[in-house]
Short mmCIF file of C-alpha atoms in Angstrom, two decimals:
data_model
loop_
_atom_site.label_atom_id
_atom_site.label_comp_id
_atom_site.label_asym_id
_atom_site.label_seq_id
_atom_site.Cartn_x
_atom_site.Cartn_y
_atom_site.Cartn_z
CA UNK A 170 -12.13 -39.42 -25.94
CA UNK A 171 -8.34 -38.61 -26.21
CA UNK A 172 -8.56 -35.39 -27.16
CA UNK A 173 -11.36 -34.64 -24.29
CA UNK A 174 -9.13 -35.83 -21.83
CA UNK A 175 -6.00 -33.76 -23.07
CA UNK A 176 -8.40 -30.87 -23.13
CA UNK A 177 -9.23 -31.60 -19.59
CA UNK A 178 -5.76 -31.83 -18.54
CA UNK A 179 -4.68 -28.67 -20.42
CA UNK A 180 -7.49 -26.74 -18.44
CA UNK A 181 -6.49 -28.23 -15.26
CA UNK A 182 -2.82 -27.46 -15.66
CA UNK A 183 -4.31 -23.69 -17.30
CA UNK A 184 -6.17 -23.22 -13.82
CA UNK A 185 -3.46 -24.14 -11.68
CA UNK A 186 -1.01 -21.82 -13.43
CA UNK A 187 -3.62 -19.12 -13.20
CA UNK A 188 -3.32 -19.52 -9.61
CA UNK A 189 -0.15 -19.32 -9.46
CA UNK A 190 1.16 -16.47 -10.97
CA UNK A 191 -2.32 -14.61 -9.11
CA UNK A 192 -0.40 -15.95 -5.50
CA UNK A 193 3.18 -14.78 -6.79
CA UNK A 194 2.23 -11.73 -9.08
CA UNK A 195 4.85 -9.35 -8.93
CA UNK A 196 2.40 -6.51 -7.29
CA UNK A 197 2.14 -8.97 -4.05
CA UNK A 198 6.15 -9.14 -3.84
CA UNK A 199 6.02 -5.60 -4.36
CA UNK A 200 3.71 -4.55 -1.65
CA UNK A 201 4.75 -7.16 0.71
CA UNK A 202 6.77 -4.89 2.81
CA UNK A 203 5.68 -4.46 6.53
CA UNK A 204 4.96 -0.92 7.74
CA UNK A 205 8.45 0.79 9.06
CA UNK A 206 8.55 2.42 12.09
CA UNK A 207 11.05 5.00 13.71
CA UNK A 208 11.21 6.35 17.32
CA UNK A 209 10.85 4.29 19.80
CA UNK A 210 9.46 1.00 20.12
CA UNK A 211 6.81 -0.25 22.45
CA UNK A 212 5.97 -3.63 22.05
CA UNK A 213 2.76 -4.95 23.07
CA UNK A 214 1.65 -8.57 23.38
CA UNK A 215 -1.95 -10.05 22.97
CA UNK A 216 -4.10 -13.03 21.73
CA UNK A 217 -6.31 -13.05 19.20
CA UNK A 218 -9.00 -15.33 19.05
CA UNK A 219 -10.16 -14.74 22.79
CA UNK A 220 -13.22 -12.26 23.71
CA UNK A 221 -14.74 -10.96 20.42
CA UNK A 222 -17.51 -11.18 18.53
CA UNK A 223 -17.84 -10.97 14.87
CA UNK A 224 -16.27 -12.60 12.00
CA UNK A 225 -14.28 -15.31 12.19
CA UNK A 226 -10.66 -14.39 10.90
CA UNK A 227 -10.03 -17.22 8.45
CA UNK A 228 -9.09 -17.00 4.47
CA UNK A 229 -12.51 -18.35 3.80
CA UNK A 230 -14.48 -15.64 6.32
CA UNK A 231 -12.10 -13.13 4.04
CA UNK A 232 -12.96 -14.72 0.73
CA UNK A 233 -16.90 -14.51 2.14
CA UNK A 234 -17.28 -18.35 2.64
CA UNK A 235 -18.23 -18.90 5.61
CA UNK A 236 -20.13 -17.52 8.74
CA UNK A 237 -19.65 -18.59 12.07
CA UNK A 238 -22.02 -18.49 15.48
CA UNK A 239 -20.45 -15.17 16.19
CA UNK A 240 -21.27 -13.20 13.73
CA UNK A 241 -23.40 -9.99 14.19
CA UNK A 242 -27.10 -10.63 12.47
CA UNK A 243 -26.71 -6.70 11.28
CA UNK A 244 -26.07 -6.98 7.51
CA UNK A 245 -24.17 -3.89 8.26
CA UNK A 246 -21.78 -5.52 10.37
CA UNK A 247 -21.88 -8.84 8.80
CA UNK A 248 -17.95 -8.82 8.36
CA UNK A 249 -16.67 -6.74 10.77
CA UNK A 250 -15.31 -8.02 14.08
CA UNK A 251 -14.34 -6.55 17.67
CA UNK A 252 -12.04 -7.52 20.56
CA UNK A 253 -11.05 -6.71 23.87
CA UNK A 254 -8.03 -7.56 25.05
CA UNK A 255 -5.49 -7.67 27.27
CA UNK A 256 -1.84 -6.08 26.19
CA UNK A 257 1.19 -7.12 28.00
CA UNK A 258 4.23 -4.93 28.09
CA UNK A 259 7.32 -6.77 26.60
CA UNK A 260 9.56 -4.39 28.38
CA UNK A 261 7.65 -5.14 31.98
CA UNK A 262 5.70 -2.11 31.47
CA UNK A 263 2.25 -1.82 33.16
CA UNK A 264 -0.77 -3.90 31.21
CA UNK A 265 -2.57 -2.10 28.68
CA UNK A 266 -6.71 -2.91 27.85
CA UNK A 267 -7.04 -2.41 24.03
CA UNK A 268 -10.14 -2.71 21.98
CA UNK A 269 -9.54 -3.92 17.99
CA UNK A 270 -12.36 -2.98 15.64
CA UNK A 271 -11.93 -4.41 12.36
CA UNK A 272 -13.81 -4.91 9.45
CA UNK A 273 -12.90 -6.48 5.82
CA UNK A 274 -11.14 -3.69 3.39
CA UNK A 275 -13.16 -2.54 0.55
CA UNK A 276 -9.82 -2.02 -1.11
CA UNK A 277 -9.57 -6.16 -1.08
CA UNK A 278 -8.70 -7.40 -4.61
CA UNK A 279 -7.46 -11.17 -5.85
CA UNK A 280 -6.13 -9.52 -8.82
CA UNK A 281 -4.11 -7.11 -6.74
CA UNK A 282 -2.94 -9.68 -3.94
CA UNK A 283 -4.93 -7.83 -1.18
CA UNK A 284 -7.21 -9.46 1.25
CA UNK A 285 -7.47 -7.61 4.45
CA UNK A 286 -8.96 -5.86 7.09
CA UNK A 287 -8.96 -2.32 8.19
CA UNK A 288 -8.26 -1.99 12.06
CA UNK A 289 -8.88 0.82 14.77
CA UNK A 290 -7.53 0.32 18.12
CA UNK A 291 -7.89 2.35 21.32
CA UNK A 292 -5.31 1.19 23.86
CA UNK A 293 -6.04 2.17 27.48
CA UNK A 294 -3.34 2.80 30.33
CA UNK A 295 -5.63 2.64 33.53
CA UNK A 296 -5.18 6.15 35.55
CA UNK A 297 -2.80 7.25 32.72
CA UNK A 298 -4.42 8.00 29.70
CA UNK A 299 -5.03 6.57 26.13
CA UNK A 300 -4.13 6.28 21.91
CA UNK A 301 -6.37 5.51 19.39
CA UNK A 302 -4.49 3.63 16.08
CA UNK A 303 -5.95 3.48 12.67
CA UNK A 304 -4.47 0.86 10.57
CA UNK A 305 -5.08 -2.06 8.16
CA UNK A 306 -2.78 -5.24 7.31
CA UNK A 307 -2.96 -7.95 4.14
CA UNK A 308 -3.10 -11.34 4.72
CA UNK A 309 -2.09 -12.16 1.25
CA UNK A 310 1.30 -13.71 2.25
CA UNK A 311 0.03 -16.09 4.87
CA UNK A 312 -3.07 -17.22 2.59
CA UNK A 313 -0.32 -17.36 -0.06
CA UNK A 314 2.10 -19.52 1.80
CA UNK A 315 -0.63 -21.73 3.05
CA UNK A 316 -1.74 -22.58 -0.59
CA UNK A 317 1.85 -22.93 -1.51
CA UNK A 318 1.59 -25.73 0.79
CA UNK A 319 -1.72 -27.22 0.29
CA UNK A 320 -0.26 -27.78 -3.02
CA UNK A 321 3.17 -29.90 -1.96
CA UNK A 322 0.42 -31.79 -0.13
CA UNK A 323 1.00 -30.59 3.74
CA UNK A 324 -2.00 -29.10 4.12
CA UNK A 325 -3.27 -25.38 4.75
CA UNK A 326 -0.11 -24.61 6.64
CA UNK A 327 1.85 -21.07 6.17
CA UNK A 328 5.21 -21.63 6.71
CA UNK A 329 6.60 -18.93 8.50
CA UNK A 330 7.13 -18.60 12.43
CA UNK A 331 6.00 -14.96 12.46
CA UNK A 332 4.35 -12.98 9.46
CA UNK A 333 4.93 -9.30 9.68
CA UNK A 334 1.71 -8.14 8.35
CA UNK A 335 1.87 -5.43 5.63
CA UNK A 336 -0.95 -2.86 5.58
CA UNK A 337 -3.05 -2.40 2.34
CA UNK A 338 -1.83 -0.64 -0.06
CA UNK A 339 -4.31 2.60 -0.27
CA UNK A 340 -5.50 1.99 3.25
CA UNK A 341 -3.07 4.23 4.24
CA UNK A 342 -0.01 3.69 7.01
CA UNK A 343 -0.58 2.63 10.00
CA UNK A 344 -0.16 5.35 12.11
CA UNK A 345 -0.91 6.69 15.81
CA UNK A 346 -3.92 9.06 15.40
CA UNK A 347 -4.59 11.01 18.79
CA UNK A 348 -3.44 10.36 22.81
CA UNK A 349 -4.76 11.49 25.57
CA UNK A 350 -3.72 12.09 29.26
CA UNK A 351 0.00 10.87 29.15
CA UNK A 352 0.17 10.11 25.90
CA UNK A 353 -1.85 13.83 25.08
CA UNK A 354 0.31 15.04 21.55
CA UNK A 355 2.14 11.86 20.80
CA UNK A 356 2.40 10.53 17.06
CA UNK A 357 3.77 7.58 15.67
CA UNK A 358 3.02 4.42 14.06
CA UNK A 359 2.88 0.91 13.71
CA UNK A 360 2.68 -2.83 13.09
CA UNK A 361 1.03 -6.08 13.99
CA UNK A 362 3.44 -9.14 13.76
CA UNK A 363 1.19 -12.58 13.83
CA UNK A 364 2.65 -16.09 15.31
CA UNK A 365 0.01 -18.85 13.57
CA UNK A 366 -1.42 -20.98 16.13
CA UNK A 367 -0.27 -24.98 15.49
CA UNK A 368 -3.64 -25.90 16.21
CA UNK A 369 -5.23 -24.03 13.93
CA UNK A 370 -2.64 -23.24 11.09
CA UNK A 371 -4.77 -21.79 8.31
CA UNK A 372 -6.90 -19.34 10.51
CA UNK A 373 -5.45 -15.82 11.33
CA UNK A 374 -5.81 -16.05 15.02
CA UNK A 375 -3.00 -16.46 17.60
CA UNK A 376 -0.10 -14.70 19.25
CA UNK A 377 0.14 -11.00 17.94
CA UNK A 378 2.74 -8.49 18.64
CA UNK A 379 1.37 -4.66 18.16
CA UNK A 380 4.64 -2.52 17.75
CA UNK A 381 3.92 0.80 18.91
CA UNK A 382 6.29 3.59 17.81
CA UNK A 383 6.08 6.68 19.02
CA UNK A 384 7.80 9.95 18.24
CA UNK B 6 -2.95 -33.23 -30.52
CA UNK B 7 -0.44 -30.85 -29.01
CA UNK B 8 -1.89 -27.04 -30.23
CA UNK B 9 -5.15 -27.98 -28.26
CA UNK B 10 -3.42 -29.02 -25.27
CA UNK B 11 -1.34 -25.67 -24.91
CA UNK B 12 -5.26 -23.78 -25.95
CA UNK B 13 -6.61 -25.48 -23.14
CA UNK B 14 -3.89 -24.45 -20.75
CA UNK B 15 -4.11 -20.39 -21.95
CA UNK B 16 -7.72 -20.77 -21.56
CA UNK B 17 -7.48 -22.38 -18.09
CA UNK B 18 -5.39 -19.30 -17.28
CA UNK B 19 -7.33 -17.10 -18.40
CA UNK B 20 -10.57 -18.26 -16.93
CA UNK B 21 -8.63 -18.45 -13.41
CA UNK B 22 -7.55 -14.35 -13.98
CA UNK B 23 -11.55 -13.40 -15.20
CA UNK B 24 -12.54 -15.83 -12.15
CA UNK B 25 -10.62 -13.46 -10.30
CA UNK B 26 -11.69 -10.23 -11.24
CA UNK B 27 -15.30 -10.61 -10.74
CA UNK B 28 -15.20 -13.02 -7.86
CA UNK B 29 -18.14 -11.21 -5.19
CA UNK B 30 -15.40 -10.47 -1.98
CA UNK B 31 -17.42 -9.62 0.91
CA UNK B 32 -18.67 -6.08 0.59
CA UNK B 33 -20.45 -3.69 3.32
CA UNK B 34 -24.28 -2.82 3.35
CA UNK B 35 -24.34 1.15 3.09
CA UNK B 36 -27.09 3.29 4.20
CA UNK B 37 -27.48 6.69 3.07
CA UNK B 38 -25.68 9.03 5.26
CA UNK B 39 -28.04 11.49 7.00
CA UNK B 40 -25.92 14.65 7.37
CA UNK B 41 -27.04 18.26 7.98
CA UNK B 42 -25.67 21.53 6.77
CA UNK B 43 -25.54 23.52 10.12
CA UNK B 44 -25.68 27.59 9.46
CA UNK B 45 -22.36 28.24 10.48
CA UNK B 46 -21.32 25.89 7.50
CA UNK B 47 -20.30 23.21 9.46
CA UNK B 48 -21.94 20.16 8.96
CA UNK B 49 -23.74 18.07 11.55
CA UNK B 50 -24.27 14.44 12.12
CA UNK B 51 -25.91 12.37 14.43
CA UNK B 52 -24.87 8.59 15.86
CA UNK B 53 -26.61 6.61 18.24
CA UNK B 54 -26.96 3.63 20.38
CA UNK B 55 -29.80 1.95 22.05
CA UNK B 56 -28.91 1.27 25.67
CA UNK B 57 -29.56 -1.11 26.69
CA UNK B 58 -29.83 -3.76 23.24
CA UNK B 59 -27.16 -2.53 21.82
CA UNK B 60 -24.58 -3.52 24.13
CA UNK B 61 -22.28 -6.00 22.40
CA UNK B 62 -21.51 -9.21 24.46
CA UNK B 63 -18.60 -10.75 23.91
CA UNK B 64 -17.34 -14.62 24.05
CA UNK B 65 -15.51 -15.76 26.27
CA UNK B 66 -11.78 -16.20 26.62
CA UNK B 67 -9.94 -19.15 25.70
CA UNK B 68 -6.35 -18.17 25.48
CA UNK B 69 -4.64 -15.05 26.84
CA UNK B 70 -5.55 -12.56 29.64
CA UNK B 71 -8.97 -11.70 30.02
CA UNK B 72 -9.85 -8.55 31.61
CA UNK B 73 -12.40 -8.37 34.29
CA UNK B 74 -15.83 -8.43 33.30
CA UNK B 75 -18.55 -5.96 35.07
CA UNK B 76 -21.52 -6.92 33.14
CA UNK B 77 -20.88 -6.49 29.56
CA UNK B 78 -18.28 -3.86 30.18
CA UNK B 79 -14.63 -4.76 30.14
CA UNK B 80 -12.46 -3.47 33.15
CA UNK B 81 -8.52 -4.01 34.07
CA UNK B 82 -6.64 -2.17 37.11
CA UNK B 83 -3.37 -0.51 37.36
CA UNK B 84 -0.84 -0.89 39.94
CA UNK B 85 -2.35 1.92 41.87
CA UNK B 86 -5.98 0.47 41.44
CA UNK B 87 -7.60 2.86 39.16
CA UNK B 88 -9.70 1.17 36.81
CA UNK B 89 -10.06 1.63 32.44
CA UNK B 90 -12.96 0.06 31.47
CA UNK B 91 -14.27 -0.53 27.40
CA UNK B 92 -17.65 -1.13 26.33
CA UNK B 93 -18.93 -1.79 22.81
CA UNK B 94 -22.00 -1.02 21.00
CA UNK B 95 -24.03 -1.40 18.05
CA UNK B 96 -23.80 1.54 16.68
CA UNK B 97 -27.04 3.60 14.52
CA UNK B 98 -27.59 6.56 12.49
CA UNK B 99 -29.94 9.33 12.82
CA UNK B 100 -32.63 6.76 11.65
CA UNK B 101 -31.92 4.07 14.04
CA UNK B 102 -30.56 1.55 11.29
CA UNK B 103 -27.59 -0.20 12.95
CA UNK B 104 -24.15 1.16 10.54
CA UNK B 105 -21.10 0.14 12.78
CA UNK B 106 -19.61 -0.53 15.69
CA UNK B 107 -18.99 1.97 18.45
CA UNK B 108 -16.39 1.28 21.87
CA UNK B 109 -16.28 3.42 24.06
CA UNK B 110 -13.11 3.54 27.12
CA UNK B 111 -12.71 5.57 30.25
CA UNK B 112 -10.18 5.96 32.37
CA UNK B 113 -8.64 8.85 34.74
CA UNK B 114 -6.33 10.93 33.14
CA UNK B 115 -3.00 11.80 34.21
CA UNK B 116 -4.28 14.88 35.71
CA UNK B 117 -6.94 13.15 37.86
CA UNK B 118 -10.06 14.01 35.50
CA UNK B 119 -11.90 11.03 33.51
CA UNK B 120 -11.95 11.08 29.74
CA UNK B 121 -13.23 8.65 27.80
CA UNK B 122 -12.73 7.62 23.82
CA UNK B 123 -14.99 6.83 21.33
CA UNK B 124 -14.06 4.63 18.31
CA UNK B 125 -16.85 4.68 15.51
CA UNK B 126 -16.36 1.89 12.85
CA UNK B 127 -18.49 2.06 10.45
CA UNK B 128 -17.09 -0.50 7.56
CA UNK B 129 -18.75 0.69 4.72
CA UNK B 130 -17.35 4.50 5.50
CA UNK B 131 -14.24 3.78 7.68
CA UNK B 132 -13.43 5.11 11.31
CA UNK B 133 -14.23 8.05 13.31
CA UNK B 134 -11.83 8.78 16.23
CA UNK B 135 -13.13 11.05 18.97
CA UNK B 136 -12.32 12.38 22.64
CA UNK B 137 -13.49 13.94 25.56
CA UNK B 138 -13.34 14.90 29.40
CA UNK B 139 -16.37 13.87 31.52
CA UNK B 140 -18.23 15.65 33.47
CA UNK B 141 -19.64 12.96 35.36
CA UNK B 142 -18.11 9.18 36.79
CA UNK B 143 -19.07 7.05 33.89
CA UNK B 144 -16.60 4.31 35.02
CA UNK B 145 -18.09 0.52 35.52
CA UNK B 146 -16.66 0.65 38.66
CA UNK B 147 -17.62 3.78 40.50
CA UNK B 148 -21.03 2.68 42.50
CA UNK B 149 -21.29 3.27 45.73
CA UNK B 150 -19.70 0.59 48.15
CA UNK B 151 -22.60 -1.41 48.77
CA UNK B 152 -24.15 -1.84 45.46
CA UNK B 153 -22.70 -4.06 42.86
CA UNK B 154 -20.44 -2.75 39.98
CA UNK B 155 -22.36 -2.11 36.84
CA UNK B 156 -22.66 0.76 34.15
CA UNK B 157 -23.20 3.87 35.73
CA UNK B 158 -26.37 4.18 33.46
CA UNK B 159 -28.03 1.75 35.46
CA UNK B 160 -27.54 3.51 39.26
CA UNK B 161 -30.24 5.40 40.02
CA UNK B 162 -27.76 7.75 42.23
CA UNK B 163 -25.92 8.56 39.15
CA UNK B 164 -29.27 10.67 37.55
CA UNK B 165 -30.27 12.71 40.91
CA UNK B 166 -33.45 12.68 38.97
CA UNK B 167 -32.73 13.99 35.90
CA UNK B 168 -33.84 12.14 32.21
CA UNK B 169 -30.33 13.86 30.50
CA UNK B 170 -26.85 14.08 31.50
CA UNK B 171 -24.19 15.82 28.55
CA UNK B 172 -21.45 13.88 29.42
CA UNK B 173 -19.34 15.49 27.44
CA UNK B 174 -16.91 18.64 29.30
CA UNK B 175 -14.38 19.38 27.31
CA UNK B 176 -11.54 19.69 26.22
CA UNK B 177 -12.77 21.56 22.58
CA UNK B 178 -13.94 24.99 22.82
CA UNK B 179 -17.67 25.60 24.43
CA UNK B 180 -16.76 22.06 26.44
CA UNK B 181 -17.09 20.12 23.50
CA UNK B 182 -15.14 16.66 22.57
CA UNK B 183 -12.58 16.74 20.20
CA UNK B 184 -12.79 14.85 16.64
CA UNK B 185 -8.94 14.21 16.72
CA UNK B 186 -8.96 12.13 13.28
CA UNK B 187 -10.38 9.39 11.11
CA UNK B 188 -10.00 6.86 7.93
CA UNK B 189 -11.60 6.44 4.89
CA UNK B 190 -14.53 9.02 4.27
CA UNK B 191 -13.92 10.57 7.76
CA UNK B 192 -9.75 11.06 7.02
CA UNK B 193 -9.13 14.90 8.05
CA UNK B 194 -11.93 15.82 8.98
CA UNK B 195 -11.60 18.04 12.18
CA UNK B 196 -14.46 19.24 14.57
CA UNK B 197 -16.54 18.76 17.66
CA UNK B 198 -19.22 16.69 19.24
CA UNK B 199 -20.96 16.13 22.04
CA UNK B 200 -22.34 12.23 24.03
CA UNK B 201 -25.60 13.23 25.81
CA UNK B 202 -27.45 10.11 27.75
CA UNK B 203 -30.99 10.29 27.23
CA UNK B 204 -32.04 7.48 29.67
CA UNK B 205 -35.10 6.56 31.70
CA UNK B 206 -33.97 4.98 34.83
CA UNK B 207 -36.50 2.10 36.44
CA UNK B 208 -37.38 0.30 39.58
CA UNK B 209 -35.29 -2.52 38.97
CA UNK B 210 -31.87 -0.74 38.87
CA UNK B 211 -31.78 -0.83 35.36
CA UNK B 212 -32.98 2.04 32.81
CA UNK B 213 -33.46 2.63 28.91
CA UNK B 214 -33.30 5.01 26.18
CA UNK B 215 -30.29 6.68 23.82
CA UNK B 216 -27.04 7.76 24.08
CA UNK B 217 -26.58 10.02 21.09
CA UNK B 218 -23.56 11.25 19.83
CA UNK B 219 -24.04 14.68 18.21
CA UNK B 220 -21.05 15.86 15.28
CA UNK B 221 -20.00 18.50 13.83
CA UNK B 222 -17.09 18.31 11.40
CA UNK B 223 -15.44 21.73 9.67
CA UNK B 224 -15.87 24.08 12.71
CA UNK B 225 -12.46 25.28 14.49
CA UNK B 226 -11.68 23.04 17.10
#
């Protein structure tokens, strides 16, 4: 019975370290850098969680736990999500309607600390013209900072304020792919920053900053 | 008593690394891709929606701005009044099997005409970005003054008794739309293609059919 029980506990202990060292590996501190941007910055804010339809943005919709009443029925599109969405200028600029298609990354691996989604926006200027961004972004360090605290007992909580979401590595950068109108020959790039709602601390919904550079 | 405790906890490691490599994450459905060689070497595929079942319907907003809703097309004004509008569809292949998700915006251009966007996800493939100039009103919010707003496919005016409108005018060569990029199988691929509606309007204001997207990647642009 002793040596069942030591057994037990040695597992136990052997599982929790295996998680741990998969949440802190050194390939998630390595690609944990947000996407840089250069020119200038336009910064756009929005809320996620509003008018969409599709998979719920959770760790467990990203691990493929759970499905929610607003899913598509399309196995096709049985983890892939849309929004539309309001953009407010930070600078006072004029509003901007955006459109987020997203859908989760085949290049998702535990063992290599990505679990994401790729993303394609179109961004709208009415009577001015348009830009169409193809990006992605890792949730690793939010899931990872809300097990981190699940374990000191506080719950599924990520720490941080504001989470400057990295893209995936081989999803390639972020980046500004066409404009039209106003915007007709522009390039750039950039970044989604995400505020966690209190309400709802483990889920990946809430305030979002899209940080458009443009060159 | 010791050696099997520190056994157990390598094996508990291990088992948590192995449970990690071949735990199932969520992966896409993928249906064959039905593309054509065209005889100018290019090659050709077709994308379509049902109008009007495919339209995607979104919830409702809780938090932040919402923009105006004209059916289940999205619309928000400028400071001068001129309207962008998005609409999203289920998006199918040449064999009708639903593969993504298509939106499609339109607003006037700086130089007064309409364009509009389309943004094809498909998530087993990636993203298809394309482009065009109209060359009719497709806006939401371009009826007549005394009829309701609503899609433009659904105002009998709009057809002047046609079945087919190209929508597409431009700005590619031959009045084509403009591929202008993509991610994952479509990165760099550069072409044309063209939106044609193929739509029966009815009695009751409403009408049915296809909108097909027709394209045609590695042709000059």
């Amino acid at each position: 019975m002793k040596r069942k029980l030591v057994a037990l506990l040695g597992l136990l202990l052997g599982v929790a370290l295996g998680i741990t060292l998969l949440m802190l590996n050194p390939i998630s501190l390595s690609q944990a850098a947000p996407a840089g941007l250069s020119g200038a910055v336009r910064v756009l804010d929005w809320h996620s969680g509003g008018g969409f339809r599709g998979m719920a943005m959770t760790p467990g919709a990203l691990l493929g736990w759970s499905g929610n009443a607003a899913a598509f029925a399309d196995p096709a599109l049985r983890h892939a999500r849309v929004e539309i969405v309001v953009l407010d200028d930070d600078a006072g600029g004029e509003s901007v309607l955006g459109v987020r298609l997203s859908a989760v990354a085949t290049q998702d691996s535990l063992l290599q600390a990505r679990l994401g989604v790729t993303t394609a926006w179109n961004l709208v200027w009415p009577g001015r013209g348009s830009v169409m961004l193809a990006g992605s972004e890792n949730a690793w360090p939010v899931l990872r900072d809300g097990l981190w605290a699940f374990v000191r007992g506080h719950g599924f909580r990520p720490g941080q304020d504001l989470y400057s979401l990295p893209p995936l590595p081989g999803a390639g950068a972020p980046a500004l792919v066409s404009g039209s109108g106003s915007f007709e020959g522009l390039r750039g790039s950039f970044r989604e920053d995400f505020q966690p709602l209190d309400s709802r601390p483990g889920d990946l919904i809430g305030s979002r900053q899209l940080n458009l550079a443009t060159e | 008593m010791a050696r099997l405790f520190y056994t157990c906890v390598f094996v508990g490691v291990v088992l948590t690394v192995l449970a990690a490599a071949v735990y199932p994450l969520p992966g896409h459905l993928r249906q064959r891709s039905i593309i054509n060689v065209v005889p100018d070497g290019g090659r050709e595929e077709i994308f379509a929606v049902h109008w009007p079942e495919d339209r995607v319907q979104l919830l409702p907003v809780a938090d932040g701005r919402a923009p105006e809703a004209m059916g289940a097309a999205a619309v928000l004004r400028g400071a001068d009044g001129r309207p962008a509008s998005v609409e999203v569809f289920r998006l199918r292949d040449a064999e009708d099997r639903v593969i993504g998700l298509a939106s499609r915006s339109t607003t006037a251009l700086a130089a007064a005409a309409q364009g509009s966007d389309w943004v094809l996800l498909v998530p087993s493939r990636g993203s298809l970005f394309l482009h065009q100039l109209n060359s009719r009103d497709v806006a939401p919010a371009s009826r007549v003054a005394d009829a309701p707003a609503g899609p433009a496919a659904e105002s009998p005016a709009f057809w002047q008794g046609r079945r087919q409108w190209r929508i597409t005018a431009g700005p590619a060569a031959g009045g084509t739309g403009g591929i202008t990029g993509g991610t994952g199988e479509f990165a760099g691929l550069a072409g044309n293609y063209d939106e044609v509606w193929q739509l029966e309007p009815d009695a009751g204001a409403g009408s049915q059919g296809r909108i097909v997207l027709t394209t045609r990647v590695g042709m000059p642009r």
